[in-house]
Tab-separated table of C-alpha atoms in Angstrom:
chain	number	residue	atom	x	y	z
A	327	MET	CA	107.576	89.358	113.503
A	328	PRO	CA	104.192	88.527	111.928
A	329	THR	CA	101.129	87.978	114.100
A	330	VAL	CA	98.166	85.662	113.530
A	331	VAL	CA	95.031	86.433	115.560
A	332	VAL	CA	92.799	83.355	115.887
A	333	MET	CA	89.259	84.225	117.018
A	334	ASP	CA	86.788	81.643	118.357
A	335	VAL	CA	83.318	82.223	116.834
A	336	SER	CA	81.624	79.064	118.117
A	337	LEU	CA	78.276	79.148	119.917
A	338	SER	CA	79.925	79.050	123.347
A	339	MET	CA	81.326	82.540	122.687
A	340	THR	CA	77.763	83.887	122.512
A	341	ARG	CA	77.100	83.090	126.172
A	342	PRO	CA	75.800	86.223	127.918
A	343	VAL	CA	77.814	88.131	130.504
A	344	SER	CA	75.839	90.249	132.941
A	345	ILE	CA	77.408	93.631	133.608
A	346	GLU	CA	75.806	95.820	136.240
A	347	GLY	CA	74.195	99.017	135.025
A	348	SER	CA	74.581	98.281	131.325
A	349	GLU	CA	73.198	96.174	128.517
A	350	GLU	CA	73.908	92.472	128.297
A	351	TYR	CA	77.197	91.514	126.645
A	352	GLN	CA	78.381	88.287	125.093
A	353	ARG	CA	81.845	86.850	125.582
A	354	LYS	CA	82.424	87.524	121.901
A	355	HIS	CA	81.817	91.239	122.522
A	356	LEU	CA	84.450	91.225	125.274
A	357	ALA	CA	86.909	89.537	122.920
A	358	VAL	CA	86.232	92.091	120.171
A	359	HIS	CA	86.791	94.905	122.675
A	360	GLY	CA	90.145	93.441	123.704
A	361	LEU	CA	91.299	92.852	120.125
A	362	THR	CA	90.306	96.395	119.161
A	363	MET	CA	92.554	97.654	121.946
A	364	LEU	CA	95.402	95.420	120.678
A	365	PHE	CA	95.018	96.578	117.063
A	366	GLU	CA	94.982	100.249	118.108
A	367	HIS	CA	98.199	99.728	120.050
A	368	MET	CA	99.857	97.971	117.110
A	369	ALA	CA	98.696	100.666	114.674
A	370	THR	CA	100.510	103.223	116.830
A	371	ASN	CA	103.631	101.351	117.906
A	372	TYR	CA	103.944	98.440	115.466
A	373	LYS	CA	103.125	99.955	112.072
A	374	LEU	CA	105.569	97.608	110.335
A	375	GLU	CA	103.950	94.496	111.807
A	376	PHE	CA	102.035	92.180	109.466
A	377	THR	CA	98.881	90.762	111.063
A	378	ALA	CA	96.300	88.237	109.860
A	379	LEU	CA	92.872	87.369	111.293
A	380	ILE	CA	91.421	83.836	111.366
A	381	VAL	CA	88.009	82.834	112.724
A	382	PHE	CA	87.131	79.260	113.584
A	383	SER	CA	84.522	76.905	114.981
A	384	SER	CA	84.445	73.369	113.550
A	385	LEU	CA	86.129	74.848	110.443
A	386	TRP	CA	88.434	77.831	110.002
A	387	GLU	CA	88.293	80.838	107.679
A	388	LEU	CA	90.870	83.483	106.821
A	389	MET	CA	89.010	86.760	107.365
A	390	VAL	CA	91.951	89.111	106.679
A	391	PRO	CA	95.254	87.968	105.106
A	392	PHE	CA	98.544	89.412	106.361
A	393	THR	CA	98.273	93.186	106.237
A	394	ARG	CA	99.492	96.404	107.845
A	395	ASP	CA	96.069	98.031	107.471
A	396	TYR	CA	94.662	97.846	111.000
A	397	ASN	CA	91.463	99.604	109.962
A	398	THR	CA	90.641	96.556	107.824
A	399	LEU	CA	91.308	94.273	110.784
A	400	GLN	CA	89.041	96.301	113.068
A	401	GLU	CA	86.260	96.344	110.467
A	402	ALA	CA	86.492	92.557	110.157
A	403	LEU	CA	85.875	92.209	113.905
A	404	SER	CA	82.399	93.672	113.474
A	405	ASN	CA	81.541	91.354	110.558
A	406	MET	CA	82.016	88.004	112.283
A	407	ASP	CA	79.136	85.515	112.310
A	408	ASP	CA	78.394	82.814	114.878
A	409	TYR	CA	78.931	79.177	113.950
A	410	ASP	CA	78.810	75.722	115.541
A	411	LYS	CA	81.092	73.818	117.949
A	412	THR	CA	84.704	74.538	118.890
A	413	CYS	CA	87.517	72.658	117.144
A	414	LEU	CA	90.893	74.074	118.137
A	415	GLU	CA	92.877	71.574	116.079
A	416	SER	CA	91.396	72.829	112.804
A	417	ALA	CA	92.235	76.419	113.774
A	418	LEU	CA	95.855	75.507	114.528
A	419	LEU	CA	96.080	73.700	111.183
A	420	GLY	CA	94.829	76.875	109.521
A	421	VAL	CA	97.583	78.866	111.230
A	422	CYS	CA	100.194	76.420	109.908
A	423	ASN	CA	98.851	76.734	106.374
A	424	ILE	CA	98.702	80.514	106.075
A	425	VAL	CA	102.042	81.153	107.818
A	426	GLN	CA	103.933	78.631	105.706
A	427	GLN	CA	102.350	79.916	102.500
A	428	GLU	CA	103.237	83.534	103.291
A	429	TRP	CA	106.484	83.311	105.286
A	430	GLY	CA	107.838	79.766	105.033
A	431	ALA	CA	109.232	77.837	107.979
A	432	ALA	CA	112.081	80.130	109.081
A	433	ILE	CA	110.328	83.388	110.062
A	434	PRO	CA	109.251	83.611	113.743
A	435	CYS	CA	105.546	84.257	114.229
A	436	GLN	CA	103.286	85.135	117.163
A	437	VAL	CA	99.895	83.438	117.448
A	438	VAL	CA	97.177	85.064	119.593
A	439	LEU	CA	94.359	82.582	120.246
A	440	VAL	CA	91.182	84.200	121.642
A	441	THR	CA	88.686	81.718	123.098
A	442	ASP	CA	86.404	81.177	126.078
A	443	GLY	CA	88.202	78.021	127.183
A	444	SER	CA	85.591	75.600	125.846
A	445	LEU	CA	87.210	72.462	124.475
A	446	GLY	CA	84.390	71.384	122.161
A	447	ILE	CA	82.452	68.133	122.205
A	448	GLY	CA	82.923	64.729	120.629
A	449	ARG	CA	85.322	64.016	117.799
A	450	GLY	CA	87.382	67.091	116.940
A	451	SER	CA	87.321	68.498	120.462
A	452	LEU	CA	90.627	69.407	122.082
A	453	ARG	CA	90.099	66.698	124.675
A	454	HIS	CA	89.746	64.092	121.909
A	455	SER	CA	92.730	65.497	119.966
A	456	LEU	CA	95.048	65.271	122.969
A	457	ALA	CA	93.797	61.793	123.886
A	458	THR	CA	94.624	60.446	120.406
A	459	LEU	CA	97.958	62.267	120.139
A	460	SER	CA	100.126	59.169	120.613
A	461	GLN	CA	98.084	57.119	118.133
A	462	ARG	CA	98.897	59.315	115.139
A	463	ASN	CA	101.480	58.637	112.458
A	464	GLU	CA	102.515	60.078	109.111
A	465	ALA	CA	99.592	58.422	107.343
A	466	ASN	CA	97.218	59.869	109.918
A	467	GLN	CA	97.363	63.662	110.113
A	468	ARG	CA	99.792	64.849	112.770
A	469	PHE	CA	98.791	67.344	115.427
A	470	PRO	CA	99.777	70.876	114.322
A	471	LEU	CA	101.812	71.561	117.483
A	472	PRO	CA	104.638	72.268	117.694
A	473	PHE	CA	104.306	74.662	114.787
A	474	PRO	CA	106.754	73.971	111.930
A	475	PHE	CA	108.090	77.529	112.322
A	476	PRO	CA	109.511	79.438	115.340
A	477	SER	CA	106.521	80.717	117.265
A	478	LYS	CA	104.957	81.843	120.505
A	479	LEU	CA	101.382	80.895	121.337
A	480	TYR	CA	99.398	83.312	123.514
A	481	ILE	CA	95.982	82.039	124.649
A	482	MET	CA	93.542	84.779	125.699
A	483	CYS	CA	90.700	83.197	127.705
A	484	MET	CA	87.397	85.036	128.013
A	485	ALA	CA	86.939	83.320	131.380
A	486	SER	CA	88.259	83.568	134.914
A	487	LEU	CA	90.887	81.236	136.314
A	488	GLU	CA	88.342	79.678	138.700
A	489	GLU	CA	85.998	78.887	135.800
A	490	LEU	CA	88.750	77.116	133.873
A	491	GLN	CA	89.950	75.206	136.929
A	492	SER	CA	86.448	73.873	137.603
A	493	SER	CA	86.891	71.622	134.551
A	494	ASP	CA	89.954	70.229	132.772
A	495	SER	CA	90.033	73.193	130.352
A	496	LEU	CA	93.067	74.860	131.933
A	497	GLU	CA	95.015	71.599	131.949
A	498	CYS	CA	94.314	71.019	128.241
A	499	LEU	CA	95.255	74.590	127.304
A	500	GLU	CA	98.490	74.281	129.275
A	501	ARG	CA	99.186	71.114	127.306
A	502	LEU	CA	99.038	73.185	124.102
A	503	ILE	CA	101.773	75.463	125.428
A	504	ASP	CA	103.870	72.425	126.389
A	505	LEU	CA	103.424	70.920	122.913
A	506	ASN	CA	104.692	74.205	121.441
A	507	ASN	CA	108.000	73.613	123.276
A	508	GLY	CA	106.860	75.795	126.162
A	509	GLU	CA	106.823	78.903	123.960
A	510	GLY	CA	103.777	80.907	124.974
A	511	GLN	CA	101.514	81.879	127.840
A	512	ILE	CA	97.891	81.642	129.001
A	513	PHE	CA	96.068	84.817	130.056
A	514	THR	CA	92.843	84.757	132.083
A	515	ILE	CA	90.513	87.496	133.326
A	516	ASP	CA	91.136	88.590	136.904
A	517	GLY	CA	87.830	89.117	138.686
A	518	PRO	CA	84.384	89.342	137.068
A	519	LEU	CA	83.947	89.364	133.297
A	520	CYS	CA	83.761	93.037	132.340
A	521	LEU	CA	85.297	95.438	129.836
A	522	LYS	CA	87.765	96.860	132.353
A	523	ASN	CA	89.197	93.461	133.280
A	524	VAL	CA	89.410	92.462	129.605
A	525	GLN	CA	91.433	95.621	128.941
A	526	SER	CA	93.710	94.688	131.821
A	527	MET	CA	94.253	91.196	130.393
A	528	PHE	CA	95.119	92.462	126.914
A	529	GLY	CA	97.343	95.091	128.523
A	530	LYS	CA	99.373	92.241	130.032
A	531	LEU	CA	99.707	90.689	126.575
A	532	ILE	CA	100.947	94.003	125.184
A	533	ASP	CA	103.518	94.271	127.977
A	534	VAL	CA	104.782	90.755	127.277
A	535	ALA	CA	104.784	90.650	123.471
A	536	TYR	CA	104.117	94.061	121.920
A	537	THR	CA	106.112	96.617	123.873
A	538	PRO	CA	108.461	98.455	121.478
A	539	PHE	CA	112.174	98.292	122.283
A	540	HIS	CA	113.595	101.769	122.807
A	541	ALA	CA	117.302	102.368	123.337
A	542	VAL	CA	119.946	105.089	123.228
A	543	LEU	CA	122.601	104.666	120.538
A	544	LYS	CA	125.899	106.248	121.618
A	545	CYS	CA	129.201	106.930	119.899
A	546	GLY	CA	131.535	109.104	121.951
A	547	HIS	CA	129.625	112.250	122.891
A	548	LEU	CA	127.033	111.720	120.132
A	549	SER	CA	123.791	109.921	120.930
A	550	SER	CA	120.365	109.262	119.472
A	551	ASP	CA	117.133	107.714	120.738
A	552	VAL	CA	116.265	104.733	118.554
A	553	GLN	CA	113.754	101.905	118.267
A	554	ALA	CA	114.757	98.389	117.189
A	555	PHE	CA	112.143	96.482	115.218
A	556	PRO	CA	111.260	93.725	115.808
A	557	ARG	CA	112.061	93.768	119.495
A	558	PRO	CA	115.231	91.753	120.316
A	559	GLU	CA	114.345	88.610	122.244
A	560	PRO	CA	116.348	87.304	125.236
A	561	PHE	CA	118.957	84.710	124.277
A	562	VAL	CA	119.678	81.576	126.299
A	563	ILE	CA	123.129	79.971	126.027
A	564	ASP	CA	122.597	76.203	125.906
A	565	GLU	CA	126.133	75.342	127.004
A	566	GLU	CA	125.718	76.860	130.463
A	567	ILE	CA	124.817	74.628	133.429
A	568	ASP	CA	122.284	77.104	134.782
A	569	PRO	CA	121.315	79.117	131.681
A	570	ILE	CA	120.081	82.636	132.312
A	571	PRO	CA	118.430	84.545	129.441
A	572	LYS	CA	120.641	87.403	128.259
A	573	THR	CA	118.895	90.629	127.289
A	574	ILE	CA	120.510	93.507	125.433
A	575	ASN	CA	121.085	96.818	127.177
A	576	THR	CA	119.033	99.905	126.457
A	577	ASP	CA	122.345	101.778	126.078
A	578	LEU	CA	123.966	100.643	122.824
A	579	GLU	CA	127.606	101.755	122.721
A	580	ILE	CA	129.479	101.850	119.399
A	581	VAL	CA	133.014	100.622	120.132
A	582	GLY	CA	134.529	100.823	116.653
A	583	PHE	CA	134.209	100.566	112.896
A	584	ILE	CA	135.432	97.940	110.447
A	585	ASP	CA	135.367	97.380	106.684
A	586	ILE	CA	132.499	95.351	105.284
A	587	ALA	CA	135.003	93.094	103.492
A	588	ASP	CA	136.676	92.197	106.801
A	589	ILE	CA	133.481	91.218	108.552
A	590	SER	CA	132.124	89.458	105.442
A	591	SER	CA	128.794	87.639	106.095
A	592	PRO	CA	128.973	86.620	109.751
A	593	PRO	CA	126.571	84.238	111.518
A	594	VAL	CA	123.958	86.225	113.451
A	595	LEU	CA	121.111	85.450	115.840
A	596	SER	CA	118.651	88.010	114.478
A	597	ARG	CA	118.401	91.189	112.419
A	598	HIS	CA	116.546	94.344	113.401
A	599	LEU	CA	115.552	97.586	111.721
A	600	VAL	CA	116.874	100.620	113.623
A	601	LEU	CA	114.626	103.687	113.485
A	602	PRO	CA	115.394	107.086	115.034
A	603	ILE	CA	112.908	108.474	117.559
A	604	ALA	CA	112.425	112.214	117.133
A	605	LEU	CA	112.033	114.300	120.289
A	606	ASN	CA	110.584	117.772	120.575
A	607	LYS	CA	111.980	120.498	122.801
A	608	GLU	CA	110.015	119.260	125.806
A	609	GLY	CA	111.566	115.795	125.426
A	610	ASP	CA	108.338	114.100	124.353
A	611	GLU	CA	108.343	111.631	121.503
A	612	VAL	CA	107.105	112.893	118.149
A	613	GLY	CA	105.415	110.050	116.337
A	614	PRO	CA	102.126	108.636	115.122
A	615	GLY	CA	99.338	108.896	117.609
A	616	ILE	CA	100.602	112.132	119.191
A	617	ALA	CA	98.946	114.519	116.778
A	618	ASP	CA	95.210	115.096	116.854
A	619	ASP	CA	94.780	115.090	113.086
A	620	VAL	CA	96.704	114.604	109.869
A	621	GLU	CA	97.821	118.236	109.605
A	622	ASP	CA	99.247	118.253	113.132
A	623	GLU	CA	101.024	114.955	112.459
A	624	ASN	CA	102.553	116.259	109.229
A	625	SER	CA	103.741	119.453	110.914
A	626	ALA	CA	105.245	117.441	113.773
A	627	ASN	CA	107.090	115.210	111.304
A	628	GLN	CA	108.378	118.266	109.426
A	629	ILE	CA	109.731	119.755	112.649
A	630	ALA	CA	111.340	116.435	113.571
A	631	GLY	CA	112.937	116.214	110.118
A	632	LYS	CA	114.753	119.522	110.640
A	633	ILE	CA	116.381	118.429	113.911
A	634	PRO	CA	119.896	116.940	113.431
A	635	ASN	CA	119.942	113.261	114.326
A	636	PHE	CA	123.009	111.101	114.959
A	637	CYS	CA	121.222	107.990	113.700
A	638	VAL	CA	120.769	109.584	110.257
A	639	LEU	CA	124.417	110.724	110.220
A	640	LEU	CA	125.615	107.221	111.125
A	641	HIS	CA	123.466	105.574	108.455
A	642	GLY	CA	124.742	107.878	105.720
A	643	SER	CA	128.367	107.505	106.804
A	644	LEU	CA	128.274	103.704	106.878
A	645	LYS	CA	126.611	103.647	103.459
A	646	VAL	CA	129.160	105.960	101.825
A	647	GLU	CA	132.288	104.540	103.482
A	648	GLY	CA	131.336	100.881	103.064
A	649	MET	CA	131.870	100.075	106.722
A	650	VAL	CA	129.974	98.578	109.652
A	651	ALA	CA	129.851	99.762	113.256
A	652	ILE	CA	130.569	97.277	116.044
A	653	VAL	CA	128.104	97.912	118.880
A	654	GLN	CA	128.254	96.509	122.411
A	655	LEU	CA	124.920	95.033	123.476
A	656	GLY	CA	125.925	93.875	126.954
A	657	SER	CA	128.696	92.159	128.858
A	658	GLU	CA	130.706	90.191	126.259
A	659	TRP	CA	127.913	90.561	123.715
A	660	PHE	CA	128.340	92.443	120.449
A	661	GLY	CA	126.478	93.193	117.255
A	662	MET	CA	126.940	95.271	114.135
A	663	LEU	CA	125.181	98.231	112.548
A	664	TYR	CA	125.198	98.501	108.769
A	665	SER	CA	123.321	99.971	105.824
A	666	GLN	CA	121.163	97.554	103.845
A	667	ALA	CA	119.637	98.585	100.520
A	668	ASP	CA	115.984	97.750	99.837
A	669	SER	CA	116.182	99.150	96.340
A	670	LYS	CA	118.400	101.415	94.256
A	671	LYS	CA	117.159	104.526	96.052
A	672	LYS	CA	116.160	103.278	99.502
A	673	SER	CA	118.293	101.811	102.275
A	674	ASN	CA	117.823	101.154	105.982
A	675	LEU	CA	120.010	101.089	109.065
A	676	MET	CA	120.063	97.504	110.319
A	677	MET	CA	121.431	95.857	113.459
A	678	SER	CA	122.505	92.207	113.586
A	679	LEU	CA	123.183	90.416	116.864
A	680	PHE	CA	126.171	88.084	117.205
A	681	GLU	CA	126.197	85.142	119.588
A	682	PRO	CA	127.189	86.201	123.125
A	683	GLY	CA	130.847	85.669	123.907
A	684	PRO	CA	134.221	87.432	123.762
A	685	GLU	CA	135.027	85.973	120.313
A	686	PRO	CA	131.818	85.785	118.235
A	687	LEU	CA	133.694	85.904	114.898
A	688	PRO	CA	136.795	83.667	114.993
A	689	TRP	CA	138.677	85.455	112.190
A	690	LEU	CA	138.510	88.772	114.062
A	691	GLY	CA	139.807	87.349	117.331
A	692	LYS	CA	138.672	88.700	120.675
A	693	MET	CA	136.649	91.890	120.351
A	694	ALA	CA	138.296	93.425	123.417
A	695	GLN	CA	141.725	93.161	121.755
A	696	LEU	CA	140.794	95.032	118.569
A	697	GLY	CA	142.112	98.561	118.335
A	698	PRO	CA	142.416	101.554	115.997
A	699	ILE	CA	144.711	101.512	112.951
A	700	SER	CA	146.621	104.470	114.395
A	701	ASP	CA	148.016	102.229	117.147
A	702	ALA	CA	149.774	99.994	114.600
A	703	LYS	CA	153.378	100.670	113.583
A	704	GLU	CA	152.416	100.410	109.920
A	705	ASN	CA	149.111	100.371	108.084
A	706	PRO	CA	147.823	96.777	108.370
A	707	TYR	CA	145.836	97.259	105.156
A	708	GLY	CA	148.924	98.227	103.147
A	709	GLU	CA	149.682	101.478	101.409
A	710	ASP	CA	147.149	100.800	98.644
A	711	ASP	CA	144.547	99.086	100.839
A	712	ASN	CA	145.233	95.883	98.913
A	713	LYS	CA	145.457	93.481	101.859
A	714	SER	CA	143.692	92.692	105.124
A	715	PRO	CA	145.067	92.092	108.634
A	716	PHE	CA	142.519	89.304	109.085
A	717	PRO	CA	142.689	85.758	107.635
A	718	LEU	CA	140.155	86.250	104.852
A	719	GLN	CA	139.709	84.678	101.444
A	720	PRO	CA	141.614	86.552	98.703
A	721	LYS	CA	139.632	88.603	96.228
A	722	ASN	CA	141.016	86.752	93.190
A	723	LYS	CA	138.414	85.856	90.602
A	724	ARG	CA	137.904	82.144	90.142
A	725	SER	CA	138.135	80.720	86.647
A	726	TYR	CA	134.763	79.057	86.996
A	727	ALA	CA	133.192	82.420	87.862
A	728	GLN	CA	134.432	84.191	84.721
A	729	ASN	CA	132.131	84.225	81.740
A	730	VAL	CA	134.887	84.008	79.097
A	731	THR	CA	133.830	81.059	76.933
A	732	VAL	CA	132.036	82.799	74.069
A	733	TRP	CA	132.218	80.401	71.112
A	734	ILE	CA	132.701	76.738	71.884
A	735	LYS	CA	131.930	75.533	68.341
A	736	PRO	CA	132.608	77.200	64.973
A	737	ASN	CA	128.858	77.293	64.294
A	738	GLY	CA	128.409	79.969	66.962
A	739	LEU	CA	130.928	82.289	65.328
A	740	GLN	CA	129.430	81.677	61.891
A	741	THR	CA	125.928	82.493	63.178
A	742	ASP	CA	127.056	85.854	64.584
A	743	VAL	CA	128.784	86.819	61.309
A	744	GLN	CA	125.731	85.848	59.251
A	745	LYS	CA	123.539	87.992	61.487
A	746	ILE	CA	125.682	91.037	60.678
A	747	LEU	CA	125.586	90.267	56.945
A	748	ARG	CA	121.789	89.890	56.924
A	749	ASN	CA	121.343	93.299	58.563
A	750	ALA	CA	123.923	94.860	56.203
A	751	ARG	CA	121.886	93.835	53.146
A	752	LYS	CA	118.840	95.682	54.533
A	753	LEU	CA	120.541	99.011	55.190
A	754	PRO	CA	119.510	101.745	55.810
A	755	GLU	CA	116.252	100.329	57.243
A	756	LYS	CA	118.128	98.040	59.665
A	757	THR	CA	120.786	100.577	60.662
A	758	GLN	CA	119.988	100.378	64.374
A	759	THR	CA	119.963	96.561	64.398
A	760	PHE	CA	123.164	96.459	62.289
A	761	TYR	CA	125.120	98.626	64.736
A	762	LYS	CA	123.792	96.629	67.688
A	763	ALA	CA	124.876	93.334	66.102
A	764	CYS	CA	128.322	94.730	65.264
A	765	PHE	CA	128.811	96.062	68.769
A	766	GLY	CA	127.816	92.725	70.304
A	767	PHE	CA	130.190	90.878	67.964
A	768	VAL	CA	133.115	93.121	68.938
A	769	ILE	CA	132.439	92.587	72.654
A	770	ARG	CA	132.268	88.820	72.236
A	771	LYS	CA	135.411	88.827	70.080
A	772	ARG	CA	137.286	90.774	72.746
A	773	ARG	CA	136.182	88.327	75.437
A	774	HIS	CA	137.197	85.421	73.251
A	775	ALA	CA	140.636	86.936	72.669
A	776	THR	CA	141.315	86.974	76.425
A	777	SER	CA	139.850	83.510	77.002
A	778	PRO	CA	142.265	80.729	78.064
A	779	ASP	CA	140.338	78.252	75.900
A	780	LYS	CA	140.249	80.346	72.696
A	781	ALA	CA	141.938	77.521	70.796
A	782	LEU	CA	138.595	75.746	70.722
A	783	VAL	CA	137.508	77.916	67.786
A	784	LYS	CA	139.940	78.579	64.969
């Protein structure tokens, strides 16, 4: 899912931090160090992630629009200027604007807010914004939280927990998480403000939000190490009295295959790109970041490309056969693997997650009761594969979907004939156009002959 990094560049971020045995740092320098670590991790493990960078003080500015170029993001960190007071509300409004313009209101997004915990002063401060929250209406601009899109808000504080607790800063920041429907977390620096502790804090963020999901895809005795992107999130069943988040297993077992027509377009919780993870003979992962330079990386990728991989075999088979694979994600939780085309030449192996339960798709019945065709007394699809054992819509073409009405009025037919005659008078110069007009007329005449309303034109 996309990420928006929101960096505080107000004057409070320039406060010095004394580090023993080294030059004097500012809190902004600590924040840049932590974000550099985050971008390096994402460049290695989250290459497909789109990330944007916003800076703010009393106003906000989009430094880098959504991109996969993490070098550009790191360069922008070194080109940030210092501005005036902190205004968190304007920054959150900026996040709403750029996410909705780029992704709309349906795509989940992660927001990483980097600040020192200062709330600002006077009108526009977070304290003032929260105090006037209940006094706002549609005419008066609403507070940007909760975001109008699915989101998680991670607040990275360049301050210790004790420093935030000495004022009402922590309470106000926690209120932001509550306003975002509880989706998010606040991170503080453990111990003194130093580079090591900042790395530790951003490491916790990476563990929570940016750890890639690795799994083993199995089908009988065949298996393949894969990565699902984006990482599947835990799912909470609302109907349960004491809901417990369900997480998918790291062992994904394929339990069967089914025609695409039978599964149709089912309701799903989320969709994920499935990528194979190549392993060398020693069992280490072969991927970006392992090789020391470009040549070593290319040679490693060439070696990995020569190793047979079940994930590649599965993708090609599903694409050719027009089928999907039913995969078990956990106890009474299933999903499907299928080939999705990006273009005429490129396709990807995708995984969609059904809602947990023994019967996620009503027309298929209970998943545990499905079995192979060979167990049936006769082929449930018929001898010519012209029927389905499941209660599906027939494949008959609807009359309203057929483009058969060619000439509704006589003028249309007369116009087509005159076009042919005009080109015939200019032969041989208009030979190409003449043949094209004749061919089009024959096609339309044939369609009209099979049309149920051909009596309209006589």
